[in-house]
Every structure is written in structure tokens, then in C-alpha cells.
CSV table of C-alpha atoms in Angstrom, one decimal:
chain,number,residue,atom,x,y,z
A,1,MET,CA,-115.0,57.6,-160.5
A,2,SER,CA,-112.6,59.2,-162.8
A,3,CYS,CA,-109.9,61.8,-162.7
A,4,THR,CA,-110.4,65.0,-164.6
A,5,LYS,CA,-108.6,68.4,-164.6
A,6,ASP,CA,-111.6,70.7,-165.5
A,7,LYS,CA,-112.1,74.3,-164.6
A,8,VAL,CA,-115.1,76.6,-164.3
A,9,GLN,CA,-115.9,78.0,-167.7
A,10,ALA,CA,-116.5,81.7,-168.5
A,11,SER,CA,-119.9,82.6,-170.1
A,12,ASN,CA,-121.5,85.5,-172.0
A,13,CYS,CA,-124.2,85.8,-169.4
A,14,GLY,CA,-126.9,85.5,-172.1
A,15,GLY,CA,-126.0,88.9,-173.5
A,16,ALA,CA,-127.9,90.7,-170.7
A,17,GLU,CA,-127.4,94.4,-170.1
A,18,GLU,CA,-124.9,95.3,-167.4
A,19,VAL,CA,-126.4,95.0,-163.9
A,20,SER,CA,-125.5,97.8,-161.5
A,21,PHE,CA,-124.5,96.8,-157.9
A,22,ALA,CA,-125.6,100.2,-156.5
A,23,ALA,CA,-128.9,100.4,-158.3
A,24,THR,CA,-130.0,96.8,-158.4
A,25,ILE,CA,-128.0,94.5,-156.2
A,26,TRP,CA,-127.6,96.6,-153.1
A,27,PRO,CA,-131.4,97.4,-152.8
A,28,ILE,CA,-132.2,93.7,-153.0
A,29,ILE,CA,-129.7,92.8,-150.3
A,30,GLU,CA,-130.7,95.8,-148.1
A,31,GLN,CA,-134.4,95.2,-148.3
A,32,LYS,CA,-134.6,91.4,-148.5
A,33,CYS,CA,-131.5,90.2,-146.5
A,34,ASN,CA,-130.3,92.8,-144.1
A,35,GLY,CA,-133.3,92.6,-141.7
A,36,CYS,CA,-131.2,89.8,-140.3
A,37,HIS,CA,-127.9,89.7,-142.0
A,38,ASN,CA,-126.6,93.1,-140.9
A,39,SER,CA,-125.2,91.5,-137.8
A,40,GLY,CA,-123.9,88.0,-138.5
A,41,ALA,CA,-127.1,86.0,-138.5
A,42,GLY,CA,-126.2,82.4,-139.6
A,43,GLY,CA,-122.6,83.5,-139.9
A,44,TYR,CA,-123.2,86.0,-142.7
A,45,THR,CA,-123.1,89.7,-142.7
A,46,PHE,CA,-123.9,91.6,-145.9
A,47,ASP,CA,-123.2,95.2,-144.9
A,48,GLU,CA,-120.7,96.0,-147.7
A,49,TYR,CA,-119.7,95.1,-151.2
A,50,ASP,CA,-116.8,92.8,-150.3
A,51,ARG,CA,-118.9,90.5,-148.1
A,52,ILE,CA,-121.7,90.2,-150.7
A,53,GLU,CA,-119.2,89.6,-153.5
A,54,ASN,CA,-117.4,86.9,-151.4
A,55,ASN,CA,-120.6,85.1,-150.5
A,56,ALA,CA,-122.5,85.6,-153.8
A,57,SER,CA,-122.8,82.0,-154.7
A,58,VAL,CA,-124.2,81.1,-151.3
A,59,ILE,CA,-126.7,83.9,-151.5
A,60,LEU,CA,-127.8,82.8,-154.9
A,61,ASP,CA,-128.2,79.3,-153.7
A,62,ALA,CA,-130.2,80.4,-150.7
A,63,MET,CA,-132.5,82.5,-152.8
A,64,ARG,CA,-133.3,79.3,-154.7
A,65,ALA,CA,-133.1,76.9,-151.8
A,66,ASN,CA,-130.5,75.1,-153.9
A,67,GLY,CA,-128.0,72.5,-152.8
A,68,GLY,CA,-129.7,71.8,-149.5
A,69,ILE,CA,-129.4,75.4,-148.4
A,70,GLN,CA,-132.2,77.0,-146.3
A,71,LEU,CA,-134.5,79.1,-148.5
A,72,MET,CA,-133.9,82.9,-148.0
A,73,PRO,CA,-135.6,85.1,-147.0
A,74,ILE,CA,-136.2,82.6,-144.1
A,75,GLY,CA,-139.7,81.4,-143.9
A,76,GLY,CA,-140.3,82.5,-147.5
A,77,PRO,CA,-141.8,83.5,-149.9
A,78,ALA,CA,-138.9,83.3,-152.3
A,79,LEU,CA,-137.9,86.4,-154.1
A,80,ASN,CA,-139.4,87.2,-157.5
A,81,ASP,CA,-137.6,85.5,-160.4
A,82,SER,CA,-136.7,88.8,-161.9
A,83,LEU,CA,-134.7,89.8,-158.8
A,84,ILE,CA,-133.0,86.4,-158.6
A,85,ASN,CA,-132.1,86.6,-162.3
A,86,ALA,CA,-130.7,90.1,-161.8
A,87,PHE,CA,-128.5,88.8,-159.1
A,88,GLU,CA,-127.3,85.8,-161.2
A,89,VAL,CA,-126.6,88.0,-164.2
A,90,TRP,CA,-124.6,90.4,-161.9
A,91,MET,CA,-122.6,87.4,-160.7
A,92,CYS,CA,-122.1,86.2,-164.3
A,93,GLN,CA,-120.8,89.6,-165.3
A,94,GLY,CA,-118.0,89.4,-162.8
A,95,LYS,CA,-119.8,90.8,-159.7
A,96,LEU,CA,-118.9,94.4,-160.6
A,97,ASN,CA,-118.8,97.1,-158.0
A,98,ASN,CA,-120.5,99.6,-160.3
B,1,MET,CA,-144.9,49.6,-121.6
B,2,ARG,CA,-142.5,47.7,-123.8
B,3,ILE,CA,-140.9,51.0,-124.8
B,4,LEU,CA,-140.6,51.9,-121.1
B,5,ILE,CA,-138.8,48.6,-120.3
B,6,PHE,CA,-136.6,49.1,-123.3
B,7,PHE,CA,-135.4,52.5,-122.1
B,8,ILE,CA,-135.0,51.4,-118.5
B,9,SER,CA,-132.8,48.5,-119.8
B,10,LEU,CA,-130.8,50.9,-121.9
B,11,SER,CA,-130.2,53.2,-119.0
B,12,CYS,CA,-129.0,50.2,-116.9
B,13,ILE,CA,-126.5,49.2,-119.6
B,14,SER,CA,-125.2,52.8,-119.7
B,15,PHE,CA,-124.9,52.9,-115.9
B,16,SER,CA,-123.0,49.6,-115.8
B,17,GLN,CA,-120.5,51.1,-118.3
B,18,ASP,CA,-120.0,54.2,-116.2
B,19,GLU,CA,-119.3,52.1,-113.1
B,20,PHE,CA,-116.3,50.3,-114.7
B,21,ASP,CA,-113.0,51.9,-113.9
B,22,PHE,CA,-111.3,52.0,-117.3
B,23,ASP,CA,-108.4,54.0,-115.9
B,24,ASP,CA,-106.9,50.9,-114.4
B,25,SER,CA,-106.2,49.6,-117.9
B,26,PHE,CA,-104.0,52.6,-118.8
B,27,ASP,CA,-100.7,51.1,-117.8
B,28,ILE,CA,-101.0,48.1,-120.1
B,29,GLU,CA,-101.6,50.1,-123.2
B,30,ASP,CA,-98.7,50.5,-125.8
B,31,ILE,CA,-97.1,53.9,-126.0
B,32,LYS,CA,-98.4,55.5,-129.2
B,33,THR,CA,-97.0,58.2,-131.4
B,34,PHE,CA,-100.4,59.8,-131.5
B,35,ASN,CA,-103.4,58.8,-129.5
B,36,SER,CA,-105.9,58.8,-132.3
B,37,THR,CA,-106.0,58.1,-136.0
B,38,ARG,CA,-106.4,61.9,-136.5
B,39,ILE,CA,-104.4,64.8,-135.1
B,40,ILE,CA,-106.7,67.8,-135.4
B,41,SER,CA,-108.1,67.9,-138.9
B,42,GLY,CA,-105.8,65.5,-140.7
B,43,HIS,CA,-104.7,61.9,-140.4
B,44,SER,CA,-102.0,60.8,-137.9
B,45,VAL,CA,-99.6,57.9,-138.5
B,46,GLU,CA,-101.8,55.6,-136.3
B,47,THR,CA,-104.2,53.0,-137.5
B,48,LEU,CA,-106.9,51.1,-135.6
B,49,PRO,CA,-106.1,47.8,-134.0
B,50,GLU,CA,-107.3,44.6,-135.8
B,51,LYS,CA,-111.1,44.0,-135.9
B,52,THR,CA,-111.8,47.2,-134.1
B,53,PHE,CA,-114.4,49.7,-135.1
B,54,GLU,CA,-114.3,53.4,-134.3
B,55,MET,CA,-117.2,55.8,-134.3
B,56,ARG,CA,-116.2,59.4,-134.8
B,57,ILE,CA,-118.2,62.6,-134.4
B,58,GLU,CA,-116.4,65.8,-135.4
B,59,HIS,CA,-117.8,69.3,-135.2
B,60,ARG,CA,-116.7,72.9,-136.0
B,61,PHE,CA,-118.6,75.9,-134.8
B,62,GLY,CA,-118.6,79.4,-136.3
B,63,ASP,CA,-116.0,82.2,-135.9
B,64,ILE,CA,-115.2,83.0,-132.3
B,65,ALA,CA,-114.2,86.6,-133.1
B,66,GLY,CA,-114.0,88.9,-136.0
B,67,ASP,CA,-117.0,90.2,-138.1
B,68,MET,CA,-119.0,86.9,-137.8
B,69,GLY,CA,-118.2,86.1,-134.2
B,70,GLY,CA,-118.5,87.8,-130.9
B,71,TYR,CA,-121.3,87.9,-128.4
B,72,GLN,CA,-124.0,88.2,-131.1
B,73,THR,CA,-123.4,84.5,-132.1
B,74,LEU,CA,-122.2,83.5,-128.6
B,75,PHE,CA,-118.6,83.4,-130.0
B,76,GLY,CA,-119.6,81.0,-132.8
B,77,PHE,CA,-121.8,78.6,-130.8
B,78,ASP,CA,-124.9,79.7,-132.8
B,79,ASN,CA,-123.3,78.6,-136.1
B,80,VAL,CA,-122.4,75.1,-137.3
B,81,ALA,CA,-119.5,75.4,-139.8
B,82,ASP,CA,-119.2,71.7,-140.4
B,83,MET,CA,-119.9,68.3,-138.8
B,84,ARG,CA,-118.8,64.8,-139.7
B,85,ILE,CA,-120.0,61.4,-138.5
B,86,ALA,CA,-117.9,58.4,-139.4
B,87,LEU,CA,-117.4,54.7,-138.9
B,88,GLU,CA,-114.0,53.3,-139.3
B,89,TYR,CA,-112.5,49.8,-139.1
B,90,GLY,CA,-109.2,48.1,-138.5
B,91,ILE,CA,-108.9,45.2,-141.0
B,92,SER,CA,-105.6,44.3,-139.5
B,93,ASP,CA,-103.2,46.1,-137.1
B,94,LYS,CA,-101.7,47.8,-140.1
B,95,LEU,CA,-104.6,48.3,-142.5
B,96,MET,CA,-107.7,50.4,-141.8
B,97,ILE,CA,-110.7,51.8,-143.8
B,98,GLY,CA,-113.2,54.5,-143.0
B,99,PHE,CA,-116.5,56.0,-144.3
B,100,GLY,CA,-118.0,59.2,-143.3
B,101,ARG,CA,-120.6,61.9,-144.1
B,102,SER,CA,-120.0,65.6,-143.6
B,103,LYS,CA,-122.4,68.5,-143.7
B,104,GLY,CA,-119.8,70.5,-145.7
B,105,THR,CA,-119.2,74.3,-145.5
B,106,SER,CA,-121.2,75.1,-148.7
B,107,ALA,CA,-118.0,76.9,-149.9
B,108,PRO,CA,-118.2,75.1,-152.2
B,109,TYR,CA,-119.1,71.6,-151.1
B,110,SER,CA,-122.0,70.4,-148.9
B,111,SER,CA,-123.5,66.9,-148.3
B,112,LEU,CA,-120.2,65.1,-148.6
B,113,LEU,CA,-119.5,61.3,-148.5
B,114,ASP,CA,-116.0,60.2,-147.9
B,115,GLY,CA,-114.0,57.0,-147.8
B,116,PHE,CA,-110.3,56.3,-147.2
B,117,VAL,CA,-107.8,53.5,-146.7
B,118,LYS,CA,-104.6,53.8,-144.6
B,119,TYR,CA,-101.8,51.3,-144.3
B,120,ARG,CA,-99.1,51.3,-141.5
B,121,VAL,CA,-95.8,50.7,-143.3
B,122,MET,CA,-93.5,50.9,-140.3
B,123,THR,CA,-93.8,51.3,-136.5
B,124,GLN,CA,-91.2,52.9,-134.3
B,125,LYS,CA,-89.6,50.4,-132.1
B,126,GLU,CA,-86.2,50.5,-130.3
B,127,GLY,CA,-83.6,48.4,-132.2
B,128,GLU,CA,-86.0,48.0,-135.2
B,129,SER,CA,-87.2,51.2,-136.7
B,130,PRO,CA,-86.4,54.8,-135.6
B,131,ILE,CA,-89.7,56.2,-137.1
B,132,SER,CA,-93.2,55.3,-138.0
B,133,ILE,CA,-94.6,55.6,-141.5
B,134,SER,CA,-98.1,55.2,-142.9
B,135,VAL,CA,-99.6,55.9,-146.3
B,136,GLY,CA,-103.1,56.7,-147.0
B,137,ALA,CA,-105.5,57.7,-149.8
B,138,GLY,CA,-109.1,58.8,-149.9
B,139,SER,CA,-111.9,60.4,-151.9
B,140,THR,CA,-114.9,62.6,-151.3
B,141,PHE,CA,-118.1,62.9,-153.3
B,142,THR,CA,-120.7,65.7,-152.9
B,143,TYR,CA,-124.3,64.9,-153.6
B,144,ARG,CA,-125.5,68.4,-153.1
B,145,GLU,CA,-127.8,69.8,-155.8
B,146,ALA,CA,-125.7,71.5,-158.4
B,147,SER,CA,-125.6,75.3,-158.3
B,148,THR,CA,-127.4,77.2,-161.1
B,149,ASP,CA,-124.5,79.6,-161.1
B,150,MET,CA,-122.1,78.8,-163.9
B,151,SER,CA,-119.3,80.6,-162.1
B,152,ASN,CA,-119.7,78.4,-159.0
B,153,VAL,CA,-117.4,75.5,-158.5
B,154,ALA,CA,-120.5,73.7,-157.4
B,155,PHE,CA,-122.1,74.0,-160.9
B,156,PHE,CA,-120.8,70.4,-161.6
B,157,PRO,CA,-121.4,70.0,-165.4
B,158,LYS,CA,-120.3,66.3,-165.0
B,159,VAL,CA,-120.8,63.8,-162.3
B,160,SER,CA,-117.1,63.3,-162.1
B,161,HIS,CA,-116.7,67.0,-161.0
B,162,ARG,CA,-118.3,66.0,-157.7
B,163,PHE,CA,-115.3,63.9,-156.8
B,164,CYS,CA,-112.0,64.9,-155.0
B,165,TYR,CA,-109.1,62.7,-154.0
B,166,TYR,CA,-106.1,62.8,-151.8
B,167,THR,CA,-103.1,60.7,-151.1
B,168,GLN,CA,-100.8,61.2,-148.2
B,169,LEU,CA,-97.5,60.0,-146.7
B,170,ASN,CA,-97.2,60.3,-142.9
B,171,VAL,CA,-93.9,60.1,-141.2
B,172,ALA,CA,-93.7,60.3,-137.4
B,173,TYR,CA,-91.1,60.2,-134.6
B,174,ARG,CA,-91.8,59.9,-130.9
B,175,PHE,CA,-89.3,60.9,-128.2
B,176,ARG,CA,-90.2,58.6,-125.3
B,177,ASP,CA,-93.8,59.2,-124.5
B,178,ILE,CA,-93.2,63.0,-124.0
B,179,VAL,CA,-93.3,64.5,-127.5
B,180,SER,CA,-94.1,63.3,-131.0
B,181,PHE,CA,-93.6,65.0,-134.4
B,182,SER,CA,-95.0,64.2,-137.7
B,183,LEU,CA,-94.5,65.3,-141.3
B,184,MET,CA,-97.4,64.7,-143.6
B,185,PRO,CA,-96.9,65.6,-147.3
B,186,ILE,CA,-100.2,65.4,-149.1
B,187,LEU,CA,-101.5,65.8,-152.6
B,188,VAL,CA,-105.1,66.9,-153.1
B,189,HIS,CA,-106.7,66.5,-156.5
B,190,ARG,CA,-110.0,68.2,-157.3
B,191,ASN,CA,-111.7,67.3,-160.6
B,192,TYR,CA,-113.4,70.7,-161.0
B,193,VAL,CA,-112.0,74.0,-159.7
B,194,ALA,CA,-112.3,77.8,-160.2
B,195,GLN,CA,-110.8,79.2,-163.4
B,196,ASN,CA,-107.6,80.3,-161.8
B,197,ASP,CA,-107.3,77.6,-159.2
B,198,LEU,CA,-105.2,74.5,-159.3
B,199,ASN,CA,-106.6,71.0,-159.8
B,200,GLU,CA,-103.7,69.5,-158.0
B,201,LEU,CA,-102.6,71.1,-154.7
B,202,PHE,CA,-99.6,70.0,-152.6
B,203,SER,CA,-99.3,70.6,-149.0
B,204,LEU,CA,-96.5,69.7,-146.5
B,205,GLY,CA,-98.4,69.1,-143.3
B,206,ALA,CA,-96.6,69.1,-139.9
B,207,ALA,CA,-97.8,68.3,-136.5
B,208,MET,CA,-96.7,67.9,-132.9
B,209,ARG,CA,-98.1,66.2,-129.7
B,210,LEU,CA,-96.8,67.2,-126.3
B,211,LYS,CA,-97.8,65.2,-123.2
B,212,LEU,CA,-99.1,67.4,-120.5
B,213,SER,CA,-100.1,64.7,-118.0
B,214,LYS,CA,-101.1,61.0,-118.1
B,215,LYS,CA,-104.4,61.8,-119.8
B,216,PHE,CA,-103.9,65.3,-121.4
B,217,PHE,CA,-102.0,66.2,-124.4
B,218,LEU,CA,-101.4,69.4,-126.4
B,219,LEU,CA,-101.7,69.0,-130.2
B,220,MET,CA,-100.6,71.4,-133.0
B,221,GLU,CA,-101.1,70.9,-136.7
B,222,TYR,CA,-100.2,73.1,-139.7
B,223,TYR,CA,-100.9,72.4,-143.4
B,224,PRO,CA,-99.1,75.0,-145.6
B,225,THR,CA,-100.0,74.7,-149.3
B,226,ILE,CA,-97.1,75.0,-151.7
B,227,HIS,CA,-97.7,76.8,-155.1
B,228,ASN,CA,-97.0,80.0,-156.9
B,229,GLU,CA,-100.6,80.7,-157.9
B,230,ASP,CA,-101.7,84.3,-157.2
B,231,PHE,CA,-105.4,83.4,-157.1
B,232,ARG,CA,-104.8,81.0,-154.1
B,233,GLN,CA,-102.4,83.4,-152.3
B,234,GLU,CA,-105.1,86.2,-152.5
B,235,ASN,CA,-108.1,84.1,-151.5
B,236,PHE,CA,-107.0,81.3,-149.2
B,237,PHE,CA,-105.1,80.6,-146.0
B,238,ASN,CA,-103.3,77.6,-144.6
B,239,SER,CA,-105.0,75.5,-142.0
B,240,LEU,CA,-103.6,75.9,-138.5
B,241,GLY,CA,-104.9,74.2,-135.5
B,242,VAL,CA,-104.2,73.8,-131.8
B,243,ALA,CA,-106.0,71.3,-129.5
B,244,LEU,CA,-106.2,69.8,-126.1
B,245,GLU,CA,-106.6,66.1,-126.2
B,246,TRP,CA,-108.2,64.0,-123.3
B,247,LYS,CA,-107.4,60.3,-123.6
B,248,THR,CA,-109.6,57.8,-121.7
B,249,PHE,CA,-109.7,54.1,-122.2
B,250,GLY,CA,-111.5,53.4,-125.5
B,251,HIS,CA,-112.5,57.1,-125.8
B,252,ASN,CA,-110.7,60.1,-127.1
B,253,PHE,CA,-111.8,63.7,-126.8
B,254,THR,CA,-110.2,66.6,-128.6
B,255,ILE,CA,-111.2,70.2,-128.1
B,256,ASN,CA,-109.6,72.3,-130.8
B,257,PHE,CA,-109.2,75.8,-132.2
B,258,THR,CA,-108.6,76.1,-136.0
B,259,ASN,CA,-109.1,78.6,-138.8
B,260,SER,CA,-110.5,75.9,-141.1
B,261,LYS,CA,-114.2,75.4,-141.3
B,262,GLY,CA,-114.3,72.2,-143.3
B,263,LEU,CA,-113.7,68.6,-142.2
B,264,GLY,CA,-111.7,66.3,-144.4
B,265,GLU,CA,-108.5,66.7,-146.5
B,266,THR,CA,-110.4,67.8,-149.7
B,267,GLN,CA,-112.0,70.7,-147.7
B,268,PHE,CA,-109.7,72.1,-145.1
B,269,ILE,CA,-106.5,72.0,-147.4
B,270,PRO,CA,-107.9,73.7,-150.5
B,271,TYR,CA,-110.8,75.7,-149.0
B,272,THR,CA,-109.7,77.5,-145.9
B,273,TYR,CA,-110.8,81.1,-146.4
B,274,GLU,CA,-110.4,82.1,-142.8
B,275,ASN,CA,-107.5,84.0,-141.2
B,276,TRP,CA,-106.5,83.6,-137.5
B,277,LEU,CA,-105.3,87.2,-137.4
B,278,ARG,CA,-108.8,88.4,-138.3
B,279,GLY,CA,-110.4,86.4,-135.4
B,280,GLN,CA,-111.7,83.9,-137.9
B,281,PHE,CA,-111.0,80.8,-135.8
B,282,ARG,CA,-113.4,78.5,-134.2
B,283,LEU,CA,-114.0,76.0,-131.4
B,284,GLY,CA,-114.3,72.4,-132.5
B,285,PHE,CA,-114.3,69.0,-131.0
B,286,CYS,CA,-114.0,65.3,-131.8
B,287,VAL,CA,-115.4,62.4,-129.8
B,288,SER,CA,-114.3,59.0,-130.9
B,289,ARG,CA,-115.2,55.6,-129.4
B,290,GLN,CA,-113.6,52.3,-130.2
B,291,PHE,CA,-115.5,49.0,-130.0
B,292,SER,CA,-115.5,45.5,-131.3
B,293,TRP,CA,-118.1,42.8,-131.8
B,294,SER,CA,-116.2,40.1,-129.9
């Protein structure tokens, strides 16, 4: 055990092109998540940008079943790597509402 | 057959416990400032009696109202915000330790182990001390798989980033056995935080216990964080809870309503995202049972 005072570091997101929320992220959420999460399933509703932005880390972890979180979409299969990567890059770029 | 005999024996033991009238023992108990070692989410000034174990089960459901609550989730019953199971022990009448495991809220921590030590410095007694004081310190460690998202606090580049600490002073005053007050300044240190967050966060907790009857008490607890950081003011809320406590001999039941999802000082003080005014409060409960080997 030790005491540190570290903070999350910014990154260049691997130099990827800007990911559009409207053209890329919203369709993923709408098609892959909102079959259930349009009405509070599991405590999460993703019907608008703010809620997706606020829960982006949990969404990403659920897409990868990371950190002990249930894999989503529930029952699998997991999303294609390209979709998950797009979501991760969008987060890395500051979760733009573009 | 052996299994059947085992379960029949177990049910007989349970039955014999139920038959005992614990309420007769009430009058011989000392008057306490708070009935339990916790108030709602945080520590009280109390410690466990010497050589006494306590088993605690704490639970928080989902939002009762607001966007995530309502009848679709049976007012939060469908969702488990957090739960903690813990074993605590009184080394002496003044010194206690405890270990627990929490599910965590996933925002940002889950799979949390915690440990703490608490020491009773002073006990309110007529002619001796006008107040009660205790000091405590604890730590949590999350063993959740690190997030792959670099912008997430759960990215954990180093193992030390999984640790958080707190230290607390607890000063309490009891007016007869009717009402008790407590001031609980606490410093929470997190080794790894968001870019605009504070590694060290101070909160001046306050609480009250009001006796409603011989067995029922009303509890209130508030932990305002004190800082000038815009990031925290825009994204977080102070933990506020109200509870009904039911005291029985050896058991303690608390039914509470709080905006905090997380259990443990390193969660509910720095990571309360929920606002009472938006209906983001939840039902919770705590069941604790004291026992000893002898």
C-alpha cells in the first residue's frame, strides 16, 4: 500500500479520425442497446446524448464484459471489435456531441 | 439422511433462538449515543464491546423515482446499487476492527475489499466527560479488472491506484436518551482520480438520532464535501440519508433512504452522482447481529 496523488492522463486517441456521435455512436446504441435500455433496464436508460455520455465507461466495460460487468448485449454475442473500437475512440476524443 | 438430520437440527436451533424473549434484557443495557457502530452510511462514535463479533449486511437498491425509477423497476427493487457484507470485532471496549466486501457501484469502483480500525477516545458520562469521541481510519482496495478506457478512473495504470483511504474524527453528544448529535469531519484520499478531481477530499459529516419509542429511532446523516473545485460541483452531490432504526437485543435493523448508491466512505463521499430533487434516492437496509464465542 502506498499513497499517490495521480490523475487520469489525456491521450491522443491513437491519431484516429473524429468519430461522429450522430453517425456512428447513436446507431450503435439504438440498434444494440435500446431494445432494453430505452426504459431503465438494469438502472440504465440510453435515450439521449447526456445519459450515454454520463455512462460511457460502463457501456464500454459492458461491451467487453470488463471489470466483472455483465456482457452486453445480454446473452451475447459481443459486438464486433470495430464497433467497440469506434465507441472507445469517441470516448477518448472527449465524447463529442457532433 | 445425514443431510436431513443436519437441517432438522439447524431448524431446531433457530426455533429455540426465536423462543427466547430478548426484550427482557433491554433495561439492563447501557444508554448509547448511537445504537450501532454506523449511523446510515458512515461510522458512528460507537465501538463494539470487547471480544464481540458483529456480522453486517448492508444493501442499497436502485432509484425509487426519476428517470431510472418508477413502476418499471418496481421503484428500484429490480436494481442492486450496492451491497456489503462484513465481519467486525471488538478487540477491547475501546478498540475495534472490521473487514468487508462490497459489490461496488461500478462508477467507478466494483469488487471492493475494505478494512478499518476505530478507537474510542472518550465516552460521555455525567461528571466525567460531556461528549464522546472516537477516531477511525480505513482503506479500500478494488480488485475489479482494469478498464481499457484510458479516460476512466478504473484504468488503474498502477496497483496503488486501486487503493483509497480515509481518516475520521467522530464527536458526539447525547441529551439523555432522547436525542443524539454527531459531528464527523473526514478526509478521504484517493490515489487515482479524474483529471479535474481532487485526490484529497474533506467532508464535515453531521448526524442526529431521535428516539421515537423504546425500540424505534429516527436517524439523519449528511456529508457535505468542502472544496472550490468546479468539476466536483458540476458532477457530484452530497450524501444525505434518513433512516428508521429498529433495535432489538443483539440485532439492529436500519431501513434507510439515501441519494448515495455506494457503501463505504471512499464511495459515498466522493462518488455520489445522485440528486434527491431528481428522485434519485433509494431504499436501503442494514442488518447487523452481534455474537461472541464464549
